[in-house]
mmCIF file of C-alpha atoms and ligand atoms in Angstrom:
data_model
loop_
_atom_site.group_PDB
_atom_site.id
_atom_site.type_symbol
_atom_site.label_atom_id
_atom_site.label_comp_id
_atom_site.label_asym_id
_atom_site.label_seq_id
_atom_site.Cartn_x
_atom_site.Cartn_y
_atom_site.Cartn_z
ATOM 1 C CA UNK A 1 19.554 -8.153 -10.354
ATOM 2 C CA UNK A 2 21.376 -11.403 -10.701
ATOM 3 C CA UNK A 3 20.053 -14.832 -9.624
ATOM 4 C CA UNK A 4 20.228 -15.216 -5.854
ATOM 5 C CA UNK A 5 19.808 -18.336 -3.764
ATOM 6 C CA UNK A 6 17.216 -18.158 -0.968
ATOM 7 C CA UNK A 7 17.266 -21.793 0.153
ATOM 8 C CA UNK A 8 18.339 -25.039 -1.531
ATOM 9 C CA UNK A 9 16.827 -24.970 -5.063
ATOM 10 C CA UNK A 10 14.835 -21.801 -4.343
ATOM 11 C CA UNK A 11 16.051 -18.670 -6.114
ATOM 12 C CA UNK A 12 15.263 -14.992 -6.604
ATOM 13 C CA UNK A 13 15.131 -14.359 -10.378
ATOM 14 C CA UNK A 14 13.393 -10.961 -10.403
ATOM 15 C CA UNK A 15 14.523 -7.434 -11.221
ATOM 16 C CA UNK A 16 15.279 -4.218 -9.369
ATOM 17 C CA UNK A 17 13.901 -0.970 -10.795
ATOM 18 C CA UNK A 18 16.316 1.450 -9.143
ATOM 19 C CA UNK A 19 15.166 4.652 -10.797
ATOM 20 C CA UNK A 20 11.409 4.184 -11.119
ATOM 21 C CA UNK A 21 9.862 7.212 -9.483
ATOM 22 C CA UNK A 22 6.143 6.782 -10.153
ATOM 23 C CA UNK A 23 3.791 3.805 -9.993
ATOM 24 C CA UNK A 24 0.414 3.680 -11.744
ATOM 25 C CA UNK A 25 1.234 7.279 -12.840
ATOM 26 C CA UNK A 26 0.124 8.184 -9.322
ATOM 27 C CA UNK A 27 2.251 6.825 -6.480
ATOM 28 C CA UNK A 28 5.675 8.409 -5.837
ATOM 29 C CA UNK A 29 8.518 5.892 -5.429
ATOM 30 C CA UNK A 30 11.323 7.793 -3.667
ATOM 31 C CA UNK A 31 13.339 4.575 -3.216
ATOM 32 C CA UNK A 32 12.505 2.823 -6.511
ATOM 33 C CA UNK A 33 11.028 -0.672 -6.368
ATOM 34 C CA UNK A 34 11.616 -4.285 -7.356
ATOM 35 C CA UNK A 35 9.566 -6.979 -9.060
ATOM 36 C CA UNK A 36 10.465 -10.223 -7.334
ATOM 37 C CA UNK A 37 10.015 -13.463 -9.223
ATOM 38 C CA UNK A 38 11.045 -16.780 -7.679
ATOM 39 C CA UNK A 39 12.254 -20.036 -9.166
ATOM 40 C CA UNK A 40 11.680 -23.335 -7.380
ATOM 41 C CA UNK A 41 13.396 -26.466 -8.647
ATOM 42 C CA UNK A 42 11.687 -29.525 -7.246
ATOM 43 C CA UNK A 43 13.061 -33.047 -7.771
ATOM 44 C CA UNK A 44 10.457 -33.606 -10.504
ATOM 45 C CA UNK A 45 9.015 -30.246 -11.571
ATOM 46 C CA UNK A 46 10.166 -26.659 -11.839
ATOM 47 C CA UNK A 47 7.979 -23.666 -11.034
ATOM 48 C CA UNK A 48 8.291 -19.922 -11.464
ATOM 49 C CA UNK A 49 6.338 -17.767 -9.039
ATOM 50 C CA UNK A 50 5.140 -14.610 -10.797
ATOM 51 C CA UNK A 51 7.065 -12.674 -13.443
ATOM 52 C CA UNK A 52 8.184 -9.037 -13.555
ATOM 53 C CA UNK A 53 7.124 -5.690 -14.976
ATOM 54 C CA UNK A 54 7.292 -5.668 -18.809
ATOM 55 C CA UNK A 55 10.091 -3.064 -18.646
ATOM 56 C CA UNK A 56 12.286 -5.717 -17.002
ATOM 57 C CA UNK A 57 11.523 -8.638 -19.313
ATOM 58 C CA UNK A 58 15.152 -8.986 -20.430
ATOM 59 C CA UNK A 59 16.352 -9.402 -16.853
ATOM 60 C CA UNK A 60 13.909 -12.171 -16.009
ATOM 61 C CA UNK A 61 14.678 -14.053 -19.221
ATOM 62 C CA UNK A 62 18.432 -13.710 -18.592
ATOM 63 C CA UNK A 63 18.045 -14.900 -14.988
ATOM 64 C CA UNK A 64 16.082 -17.982 -16.029
ATOM 65 C CA UNK A 65 18.765 -18.798 -18.584
ATOM 66 C CA UNK A 66 21.550 -18.281 -16.034
ATOM 67 C CA UNK A 67 19.667 -20.486 -13.567
ATOM 68 C CA UNK A 68 19.771 -23.256 -16.175
ATOM 69 C CA UNK A 69 16.025 -23.451 -16.736
ATOM 70 C CA UNK A 70 15.498 -25.551 -19.875
ATOM 71 C CA UNK A 71 11.985 -26.639 -19.024
ATOM 72 C CA UNK A 72 9.444 -24.841 -16.916
ATOM 73 C CA UNK A 73 6.479 -26.918 -15.761
ATOM 74 C CA UNK A 74 4.461 -24.321 -13.867
ATOM 75 C CA UNK A 75 4.129 -20.568 -13.720
ATOM 76 C CA UNK A 76 2.295 -19.639 -10.527
ATOM 77 C CA UNK A 77 0.405 -16.374 -10.885
ATOM 78 C CA UNK A 78 -0.416 -14.911 -7.473
ATOM 79 C CA UNK A 79 -1.769 -11.644 -8.898
ATOM 80 C CA UNK A 80 -2.804 -10.472 -12.367
ATOM 81 C CA UNK A 81 -1.497 -6.897 -12.187
ATOM 82 C CA UNK A 82 1.013 -6.328 -14.937
ATOM 83 C CA UNK A 83 4.004 -5.559 -12.705
ATOM 84 C CA UNK A 84 3.893 -9.295 -11.876
ATOM 85 C CA UNK A 85 2.122 -10.798 -14.857
ATOM 86 C CA UNK A 86 3.460 -8.609 -17.664
ATOM 87 C CA UNK A 87 6.084 -11.088 -18.867
ATOM 88 C CA UNK A 88 3.863 -14.194 -18.815
ATOM 89 C CA UNK A 89 3.425 -13.916 -22.589
ATOM 90 C CA UNK A 90 7.184 -14.004 -23.154
ATOM 91 C CA UNK A 91 7.599 -16.945 -20.761
ATOM 92 C CA UNK A 92 4.898 -18.843 -22.684
ATOM 93 C CA UNK A 93 6.815 -18.141 -25.875
ATOM 94 C CA UNK A 94 10.090 -19.423 -24.419
ATOM 95 C CA UNK A 95 8.570 -22.361 -22.543
ATOM 96 C CA UNK A 96 5.412 -23.309 -24.497
ATOM 97 C CA UNK A 97 4.624 -26.387 -22.373
ATOM 98 C CA UNK A 98 4.365 -24.351 -19.166
ATOM 99 C CA UNK A 99 1.003 -24.352 -17.369
ATOM 100 C CA UNK A 100 -0.130 -21.168 -15.673
ATOM 101 C CA UNK A 101 -1.364 -22.165 -12.235
ATOM 102 C CA UNK A 102 -3.785 -19.741 -10.642
ATOM 103 C CA UNK A 103 -7.306 -19.249 -9.330
ATOM 104 C CA UNK A 104 -10.407 -18.824 -11.476
ATOM 105 C CA UNK A 105 -10.629 -15.060 -10.970
ATOM 106 C CA UNK A 106 -6.976 -14.465 -11.759
ATOM 107 C CA UNK A 107 -7.334 -16.617 -14.868
ATOM 108 C CA UNK A 108 -10.111 -14.396 -16.191
ATOM 109 C CA UNK A 109 -8.084 -11.255 -15.492
ATOM 110 C CA UNK A 110 -5.049 -12.705 -17.256
ATOM 111 C CA UNK A 111 -7.184 -13.703 -20.238
ATOM 112 C CA UNK A 112 -8.613 -10.186 -20.442
ATOM 113 C CA UNK A 113 -5.454 -8.204 -19.698
ATOM 114 C CA UNK A 114 -2.860 -10.289 -21.522
ATOM 115 C CA UNK A 115 -4.993 -12.243 -23.997
ATOM 116 C CA UNK A 116 -3.638 -15.586 -22.782
ATOM 117 C CA UNK A 117 -5.639 -18.526 -24.190
ATOM 118 C CA UNK A 118 -7.756 -20.753 -21.933
ATOM 119 C CA UNK A 119 -5.761 -23.936 -22.587
ATOM 120 C CA UNK A 120 -2.650 -22.528 -20.932
ATOM 121 C CA UNK A 121 -4.237 -22.532 -17.471
ATOM 122 C CA UNK A 122 -4.513 -24.983 -14.601
ATOM 123 C CA UNK A 123 -7.052 -23.641 -12.118
ATOM 124 C CA UNK A 124 -6.589 -24.287 -8.402
ATOM 125 C CA UNK A 125 -8.886 -23.793 -5.419
ATOM 126 C CA UNK A 126 -8.226 -22.263 -2.017
ATOM 127 C CA UNK A 127 -6.036 -24.643 0.000
ATOM 128 C CA UNK A 128 -4.996 -26.825 -2.955
ATOM 129 C CA UNK A 129 -1.475 -28.232 -3.064
ATOM 130 C CA UNK A 130 0.828 -28.854 -6.020
ATOM 131 C CA UNK A 131 3.743 -31.282 -5.807
ATOM 132 C CA UNK A 132 7.081 -30.501 -7.461
ATOM 133 C CA UNK A 133 8.518 -33.812 -6.186
ATOM 134 C CA UNK A 134 10.425 -33.057 -3.002
ATOM 135 C CA UNK A 135 8.794 -29.637 -2.687
ATOM 136 C CA UNK A 136 5.110 -28.810 -2.317
ATOM 137 C CA UNK A 137 3.262 -25.588 -3.015
ATOM 138 C CA UNK A 138 0.095 -24.697 -1.137
ATOM 139 C CA UNK A 139 -2.200 -21.958 -2.432
ATOM 140 C CA UNK A 140 -4.044 -19.704 -0.023
ATOM 141 C CA UNK A 141 -6.558 -17.182 -1.329
ATOM 142 C CA UNK A 142 -6.048 -13.729 0.191
ATOM 143 C CA UNK A 143 -8.424 -11.434 -1.713
ATOM 144 C CA UNK A 144 -7.837 -7.676 -1.879
ATOM 145 C CA UNK A 145 -4.123 -7.586 -1.239
ATOM 146 C CA UNK A 146 -4.271 -5.852 -3.726
ATOM 147 C CA UNK A 147 -6.960 -6.956 -6.216
ATOM 148 C CA UNK A 148 -9.860 -9.359 -5.639
ATOM 149 C CA UNK A 149 -7.977 -12.324 -7.134
ATOM 150 C CA UNK A 150 -4.785 -12.040 -5.061
ATOM 151 C CA UNK A 151 -3.460 -15.192 -3.412
ATOM 152 C CA UNK A 152 -0.275 -16.272 -1.656
ATOM 153 C CA UNK A 153 1.768 -19.422 -2.223
ATOM 154 C CA UNK A 154 3.383 -21.333 0.637
ATOM 155 C CA UNK A 155 6.335 -23.614 0.020
ATOM 156 C CA UNK A 156 5.674 -26.217 2.707
ATOM 157 C CA UNK A 157 9.070 -27.926 3.060
ATOM 158 C CA UNK A 158 11.085 -24.678 3.102
ATOM 159 C CA UNK A 159 8.497 -22.682 5.071
ATOM 160 C CA UNK A 160 8.574 -19.764 2.621
ATOM 161 C CA UNK A 161 5.484 -17.636 2.051
ATOM 162 C CA UNK A 162 5.434 -16.018 -1.395
ATOM 163 C CA UNK A 163 3.053 -13.179 -0.631
ATOM 164 C CA UNK A 164 3.173 -11.057 -3.839
ATOM 165 C CA UNK A 165 1.928 -7.505 -3.044
ATOM 166 C CA UNK A 166 0.981 -8.491 0.529
ATOM 167 C CA UNK A 167 3.752 -7.338 2.952
ATOM 168 C CA UNK A 168 5.664 -5.691 0.095
ATOM 169 C CA UNK A 169 7.601 -2.438 0.016
ATOM 170 C CA UNK A 170 8.644 -0.163 -2.816
ATOM 171 C CA UNK A 171 12.303 -0.321 -1.899
ATOM 172 C CA UNK A 172 15.099 -0.982 -4.371
ATOM 173 C CA UNK A 173 18.041 -2.594 -2.597
ATOM 174 C CA UNK A 174 20.800 -5.007 -3.556
ATOM 175 C CA UNK A 175 20.255 -6.822 -0.240
ATOM 176 C CA UNK A 176 18.074 -9.858 -0.833
ATOM 177 C CA UNK A 177 17.013 -9.953 2.798
ATOM 178 C CA UNK A 178 15.578 -7.095 4.768
ATOM 179 C CA UNK A 179 17.554 -5.204 7.333
ATOM 180 C CA UNK A 180 14.556 -4.891 9.603
ATOM 181 C CA UNK A 181 14.678 -1.329 10.900
ATOM 182 C CA UNK A 182 13.151 2.125 10.663
ATOM 183 C CA UNK A 183 13.926 2.678 6.977
ATOM 184 C CA UNK A 184 12.271 -0.505 5.779
ATOM 185 C CA UNK A 185 9.368 0.008 8.163
ATOM 186 C CA UNK A 186 8.789 3.449 6.651
ATOM 187 C CA UNK A 187 8.823 2.104 3.085
ATOM 188 C CA UNK A 188 6.531 -0.775 4.051
ATOM 189 C CA UNK A 189 4.153 1.631 5.790
ATOM 190 C CA UNK A 190 4.098 3.939 2.774
ATOM 191 C CA UNK A 191 3.306 0.918 0.604
ATOM 192 C CA UNK A 192 0.574 -0.251 2.979
ATOM 193 C CA UNK A 193 -0.943 3.249 3.033
ATOM 194 C CA UNK A 194 -1.029 3.600 -0.735
ATOM 195 C CA UNK A 195 -2.031 0.081 -1.706
ATOM 196 C CA UNK A 196 -3.459 -1.913 1.198
ATOM 197 C CA UNK A 197 -5.177 0.584 3.510
ATOM 198 C CA UNK A 198 -8.487 0.709 1.590
ATOM 199 C CA UNK A 199 -8.828 -3.034 2.264
ATOM 200 C CA UNK A 200 -7.955 -2.909 5.977
ATOM 201 C CA UNK A 201 -10.953 -4.959 7.095
ATOM 202 C CA UNK A 202 -10.280 -7.757 4.609
ATOM 203 C CA UNK A 203 -6.598 -7.818 5.553
ATOM 204 C CA UNK A 204 -7.619 -8.623 9.129
ATOM 205 C CA UNK A 205 -9.124 -11.877 7.792
ATOM 206 C CA UNK A 206 -6.126 -12.588 5.554
ATOM 207 C CA UNK A 207 -3.703 -12.237 8.469
ATOM 208 C CA UNK A 208 -5.864 -14.700 10.431
ATOM 209 C CA UNK A 209 -5.769 -17.060 7.467
ATOM 210 C CA UNK A 210 -1.962 -17.295 7.454
ATOM 211 C CA UNK A 211 -1.616 -17.212 11.251
ATOM 212 C CA UNK A 212 -1.161 -20.975 11.604
ATOM 213 C CA UNK A 213 1.527 -21.300 8.943
ATOM 214 C CA UNK A 214 5.042 -21.989 10.154
ATOM 215 C CA UNK A 215 6.894 -19.279 8.220
ATOM 216 C CA UNK A 216 10.697 -18.956 8.053
ATOM 217 C CA UNK A 217 10.750 -16.367 5.283
ATOM 218 C CA UNK A 218 8.187 -14.008 3.785
ATOM 219 C CA UNK A 219 9.101 -13.416 0.153
ATOM 220 C CA UNK A 220 6.977 -10.558 -1.229
ATOM 221 C CA UNK A 221 7.041 -9.411 -4.841
ATOM 222 C CA UNK A 222 8.247 -5.889 -4.029
ATOM 223 C CA UNK A 223 11.177 -5.044 -1.783
ATOM 224 C CA UNK A 224 13.420 -7.272 0.328
ATOM 225 C CA UNK A 225 12.505 -10.637 1.888
ATOM 226 C CA UNK A 226 11.831 -10.963 5.609
ATOM 227 C CA UNK A 227 13.760 -13.502 7.672
ATOM 228 C CA UNK A 228 11.883 -12.240 10.709
ATOM 229 C CA UNK A 229 8.265 -12.540 9.546
ATOM 230 C CA UNK A 230 7.009 -11.141 12.860
ATOM 231 C CA UNK A 231 8.602 -7.772 11.966
ATOM 232 C CA UNK A 232 6.199 -7.130 9.096
ATOM 233 C CA UNK A 233 3.236 -9.156 10.404
ATOM 234 C CA UNK A 234 3.228 -7.227 13.683
ATOM 235 C CA UNK A 235 3.519 -3.927 11.818
ATOM 236 C CA UNK A 236 0.474 -4.890 9.724
ATOM 237 C CA UNK A 237 -1.432 -5.898 12.845
ATOM 238 C CA UNK A 238 -0.835 -2.434 14.275
ATOM 239 C CA UNK A 239 -1.780 -0.630 11.045
ATOM 240 C CA UNK A 240 -4.999 -2.587 10.521
ATOM 241 C CA UNK A 241 -6.097 -2.326 14.154
ATOM 242 C CA UNK A 242 -8.711 0.253 15.177
ATOM 243 C CA UNK A 243 -6.144 2.060 17.324
ATOM 244 C CA UNK A 244 -5.332 5.641 16.348
ATOM 245 C CA UNK A 245 -2.618 8.012 17.531
ATOM 246 C CA UNK A 246 -2.823 11.415 19.162
ATOM 247 C CA UNK A 247 -2.173 13.149 15.831
ATOM 248 C CA UNK A 248 -3.881 15.740 13.674
ATOM 249 C CA UNK A 249 -3.066 15.800 9.979
ATOM 250 C CA UNK A 250 -3.578 19.112 8.217
ATOM 251 C CA UNK A 251 -3.538 18.911 4.415
ATOM 252 C CA UNK A 252 -3.665 22.563 3.398
ATOM 253 C CA UNK A 253 -3.395 24.980 0.512
ATOM 254 C CA UNK A 254 -3.362 28.766 0.611
ATOM 255 C CA UNK A 255 -3.312 31.272 -2.247
ATOM 256 C CA UNK A 256 -2.731 34.637 -0.563
ATOM 257 C CA UNK A 257 -1.851 33.689 2.998
ATOM 258 C CA UNK A 258 -5.204 33.854 4.842
ATOM 259 C CA UNK A 259 -5.738 30.097 5.098
ATOM 260 C CA UNK A 260 -2.025 29.644 5.810
ATOM 261 C CA UNK A 261 -2.288 32.105 8.716
ATOM 262 C CA UNK A 262 -5.162 30.014 10.107
ATOM 263 C CA UNK A 263 -3.115 26.839 9.711
ATOM 264 C CA UNK A 264 -0.047 28.313 11.429
ATOM 265 C CA UNK A 265 -2.129 29.534 14.358
ATOM 266 C CA UNK A 266 -4.021 26.251 14.580
ATOM 267 C CA UNK A 267 -0.817 24.167 14.608
ATOM 268 C CA UNK A 268 0.428 26.087 17.666
ATOM 269 C CA UNK A 269 -2.908 25.613 19.420
ATOM 270 C CA UNK A 270 -2.759 21.858 18.927
ATOM 271 C CA UNK A 271 0.890 21.602 19.968
ATOM 272 C CA UNK A 272 0.073 23.607 23.129
ATOM 273 C CA UNK A 273 -2.568 20.989 23.903
ATOM 274 C CA UNK A 274 -0.100 18.116 23.629
ATOM 275 C CA UNK A 275 -1.271 16.918 20.200
ATOM 276 C CA UNK A 276 1.173 15.919 17.460
ATOM 277 C CA UNK A 277 0.559 17.801 14.214
ATOM 278 C CA UNK A 278 1.516 16.845 10.660
ATOM 279 C CA UNK A 279 0.838 19.648 8.175
ATOM 280 C CA UNK A 280 1.076 18.982 4.427
ATOM 281 C CA UNK A 281 1.338 21.924 2.036
ATOM 282 C CA UNK A 282 -0.579 20.211 -0.749
ATOM 283 C CA UNK A 283 0.888 21.815 -3.882
ATOM 284 C CA UNK A 284 4.374 20.797 -2.704
ATOM 285 C CA UNK A 285 3.836 17.655 -0.641
ATOM 286 C CA UNK A 286 4.806 14.078 -1.435
ATOM 287 C CA UNK A 287 1.416 12.377 -1.639
ATOM 288 C CA UNK A 288 2.980 9.137 -0.347
ATOM 289 C CA UNK A 289 4.032 10.850 2.893
ATOM 290 C CA UNK A 290 0.544 12.241 3.258
ATOM 291 C CA UNK A 291 -0.938 8.763 2.722
ATOM 292 C CA UNK A 292 1.471 7.307 5.275
ATOM 293 C CA UNK A 293 0.407 9.870 7.877
ATOM 294 C CA UNK A 294 -3.214 8.824 7.322
ATOM 295 C CA UNK A 295 -2.503 5.276 8.549
ATOM 296 C CA UNK A 296 -2.893 6.027 12.240
ATOM 297 C CA UNK A 297 -3.841 9.677 12.867
ATOM 298 C CA UNK A 298 -6.963 10.245 14.960
ATOM 299 C CA UNK A 299 -7.996 13.462 13.212
ATOM 300 C CA UNK A 300 -7.800 15.159 9.816
ATOM 301 C CA UNK A 301 -8.407 18.887 9.346
ATOM 302 C CA UNK A 302 -8.489 19.958 5.705
ATOM 303 C CA UNK A 303 -7.616 23.618 5.138
ATOM 304 C CA UNK A 304 -8.585 25.328 1.900
ATOM 305 C CA UNK A 305 -9.447 28.721 0.480
ATOM 306 C CA UNK A 306 -12.463 29.209 -1.755
ATOM 307 C CA UNK A 307 -11.807 29.192 -5.501
ATOM 308 C CA UNK A 308 -14.577 29.729 -8.052
ATOM 309 C CA UNK A 309 -17.245 29.052 -5.419
ATOM 310 C CA UNK A 310 -15.668 25.774 -4.307
ATOM 311 C CA UNK A 311 -12.639 24.340 -2.518
ATOM 312 C CA UNK A 312 -9.188 24.742 -4.053
ATOM 313 C CA UNK A 313 -8.536 21.832 -6.492
ATOM 314 C CA UNK A 314 -5.542 20.725 -4.385
ATOM 315 C CA UNK A 315 -7.856 20.341 -1.377
ATOM 316 C CA UNK A 316 -10.436 18.534 -3.537
ATOM 317 C CA UNK A 317 -7.705 16.097 -4.609
ATOM 318 C CA UNK A 318 -6.648 15.558 -0.983
ATOM 319 C CA UNK A 319 -10.252 14.881 0.079
ATOM 320 C CA UNK A 320 -10.723 12.501 -2.858
ATOM 321 C CA UNK A 321 -7.539 10.651 -1.897
ATOM 322 C CA UNK A 322 -8.517 10.397 1.779
ATOM 323 C CA UNK A 323 -11.911 9.038 0.755
ATOM 324 C CA UNK A 324 -10.343 6.467 -1.581
ATOM 325 C CA UNK A 325 -7.732 5.311 0.950
ATOM 326 C CA UNK A 326 -10.380 4.944 3.725
ATOM 327 C CA UNK A 327 -8.132 5.523 6.762
ATOM 328 C CA UNK A 328 -9.366 4.663 10.252
ATOM 329 C CA UNK A 329 -9.486 8.383 11.174
ATOM 330 C CA UNK A 330 -12.043 9.076 13.916
ATOM 331 C CA UNK A 331 -12.613 12.839 13.496
ATOM 332 C CA UNK A 332 -12.572 15.233 10.599
ATOM 333 C CA UNK A 333 -13.001 18.976 10.194
ATOM 334 C CA UNK A 334 -12.391 21.756 7.698
ATOM 335 C CA UNK A 335 -10.998 25.251 8.055
ATOM 336 C CA UNK A 336 -10.450 27.952 5.437
ATOM 337 C CA UNK A 337 -10.884 31.455 4.169
ATOM 338 C CA UNK A 338 -13.173 32.869 1.477
ATOM 339 C CA UNK A 339 -13.611 36.208 -0.268
ATOM 340 C CA UNK A 340 -17.273 36.568 -1.131
ATOM 341 C CA UNK A 341 -19.101 33.240 -0.864
ATOM 342 C CA UNK A 342 -19.408 29.654 -2.044
ATOM 343 C CA UNK A 343 -19.968 26.131 -0.756
ATOM 344 C CA UNK A 344 -16.543 24.644 -0.162
ATOM 345 C CA UNK A 345 -17.476 23.002 3.159
ATOM 346 C CA UNK A 346 -20.426 21.125 1.633
ATOM 347 C CA UNK A 347 -18.305 20.190 -1.366
ATOM 348 C CA UNK A 348 -15.433 18.743 0.702
ATOM 349 C CA UNK A 349 -17.814 16.953 3.066
ATOM 350 C CA UNK A 350 -19.551 15.287 0.138
ATOM 351 C CA UNK A 351 -16.201 13.930 -1.035
ATOM 352 C CA UNK A 352 -15.559 12.134 2.267
ATOM 353 C CA UNK A 353 -18.544 9.790 2.377
ATOM 354 C CA UNK A 354 -16.426 6.610 2.738
ATOM 355 C CA UNK A 355 -15.048 7.733 6.072
ATOM 356 C CA UNK A 356 -16.563 6.455 9.251
ATOM 357 C CA UNK A 357 -15.507 9.615 11.104
ATOM 358 C CA UNK A 358 -17.305 12.194 13.241
ATOM 359 C CA UNK A 359 -17.461 15.592 11.577
ATOM 360 C CA UNK A 360 -16.474 18.458 13.887
ATOM 361 C CA UNK A 361 -17.926 21.939 13.227
ATOM 362 C CA UNK A 362 -15.674 23.711 10.673
ATOM 363 C CA UNK A 363 -14.155 27.195 10.973
ATOM 364 C CA UNK A 364 -14.506 29.523 7.996
ATOM 365 C CA UNK A 365 -13.216 33.075 7.797
ATOM 366 C CA UNK A 366 -14.158 35.904 5.457
ATOM 367 C CA UNK A 367 -10.851 37.400 4.349
ATOM 368 C CA UNK A 368 -7.844 37.527 6.658
ATOM 369 C CA UNK A 369 -8.396 35.979 10.119
ATOM 370 C CA UNK A 370 -9.107 38.325 13.028
ATOM 371 C CA UNK A 371 -9.427 38.003 16.791
ATOM 372 C CA UNK A 372 -12.818 36.261 16.767
ATOM 373 C CA UNK A 373 -11.618 33.839 14.096
ATOM 374 C CA UNK A 374 -8.643 32.875 16.238
ATOM 375 C CA UNK A 375 -11.122 32.284 19.068
ATOM 376 C CA UNK A 376 -13.080 29.911 16.798
ATOM 377 C CA UNK A 377 -9.872 28.038 16.016
ATOM 378 C CA UNK A 378 -9.187 27.763 19.758
ATOM 379 C CA UNK A 379 -12.648 26.243 20.202
ATOM 380 C CA UNK A 380 -11.946 23.749 17.443
ATOM 381 C CA UNK A 381 -8.590 22.821 19.026
ATOM 382 C CA UNK A 382 -10.373 22.350 22.390
ATOM 383 C CA UNK A 383 -12.993 20.102 20.790
ATOM 384 C CA UNK A 384 -10.302 17.954 19.183
ATOM 385 C CA UNK A 385 -8.472 17.750 22.499
ATOM 386 C CA UNK A 386 -11.611 16.600 24.250
ATOM 387 C CA UNK A 387 -12.303 13.995 21.538
ATOM 388 C CA UNK A 388 -8.749 12.669 21.831
ATOM 389 C CA UNK A 389 -9.166 12.533 25.603
ATOM 390 C CA UNK A 390 -12.343 10.484 25.187
ATOM 391 C CA UNK A 391 -10.278 7.994 23.171
ATOM 392 C CA UNK A 392 -7.627 8.022 25.926
ATOM 393 C CA UNK A 393 -4.847 8.696 23.410
ATOM 394 C CA UNK A 394 -3.493 11.861 25.053
ATOM 395 C CA UNK A 395 -0.292 10.872 26.905
HETATM 396 FE FE1 FEO W 401 2.561 -5.140 -7.409
HETATM 397 FE FE2 FEO W 401 -0.858 -5.018 -7.418
HETATM 398 O O1 FEO W 401 0.845 -5.189 -8.135
#
């Protein structure tokens, strides 16, 4: 994308990756993404905030040239991950006098990941300020959004918060500023679920840390900028809260239809009880949508058949993912069918040790489900209903 003015002498100089469909070889990107870098021209010094993914090096270099940057005094590195730091080497080549301004932890990551020499760095502490003349940058450490070294940079005079991954969205759009609505909220929630959710408790502290800033614009390093900061801050406050919704998520896989029959029957039971259900057929599902559903559901019920004396690998992957993403889910159970024996319940349970959730008695069926099995599923649905009632989340 071309250079775009945000405020007087503050510019977007990043790149849009319209057709990227996978991040970290793991996360689906149905709407592409962007790597936002920002140029700030103070009356005395010029600073670049973050760079872009190495695949977009040419665009950043072209944008800096088009913005008339002959001398770059500072490169602020908010986060060492390569989608923001990957072009630092090239910038150092083009502007050898530039100092990389970052925290101690980020410096060591950049030295290890990009082999940048020690003398290129200026290390700042939490709360430090850096003058560019008529503009001042303030650095605020916000660990674990997304790595331990992450920080945000606040441009005091223009009231812009450069938040890097924090508040971002994987959303490629030619609009510099967000159209705050359902679509963006969905992309931001997907992003939160995949990247931020494991660090929910730390994010609570980070939100408190920026609460007193007077913010006109939040400028993340993925997706559009927010002119209504409350839109994304309030969404985060809801996602990180302990509140859950009257929802049951059912990640399931079935080989010959027995487990699927259980799932179909179970969905109807839950719907009859006034509970919202989100089933995910694991071999076909978009893992990002599954992650997004995990953000606020009260209950997860994993459904799997037995394969080679254990759970189906698709169910193992789902359990592993749930455990890694650490949602605030309150209740968890397992249902499934088996042919002759095995230990798939114990196996799946052992994969969910990070969850602070109550385990509800599972329902297993030998072969195709029969009358008494349906009765067991009814009991499970009743138990979930009563648990949701205890939480007072049933409308
Ligand atoms: Fe967008 Fe953690 O990098």
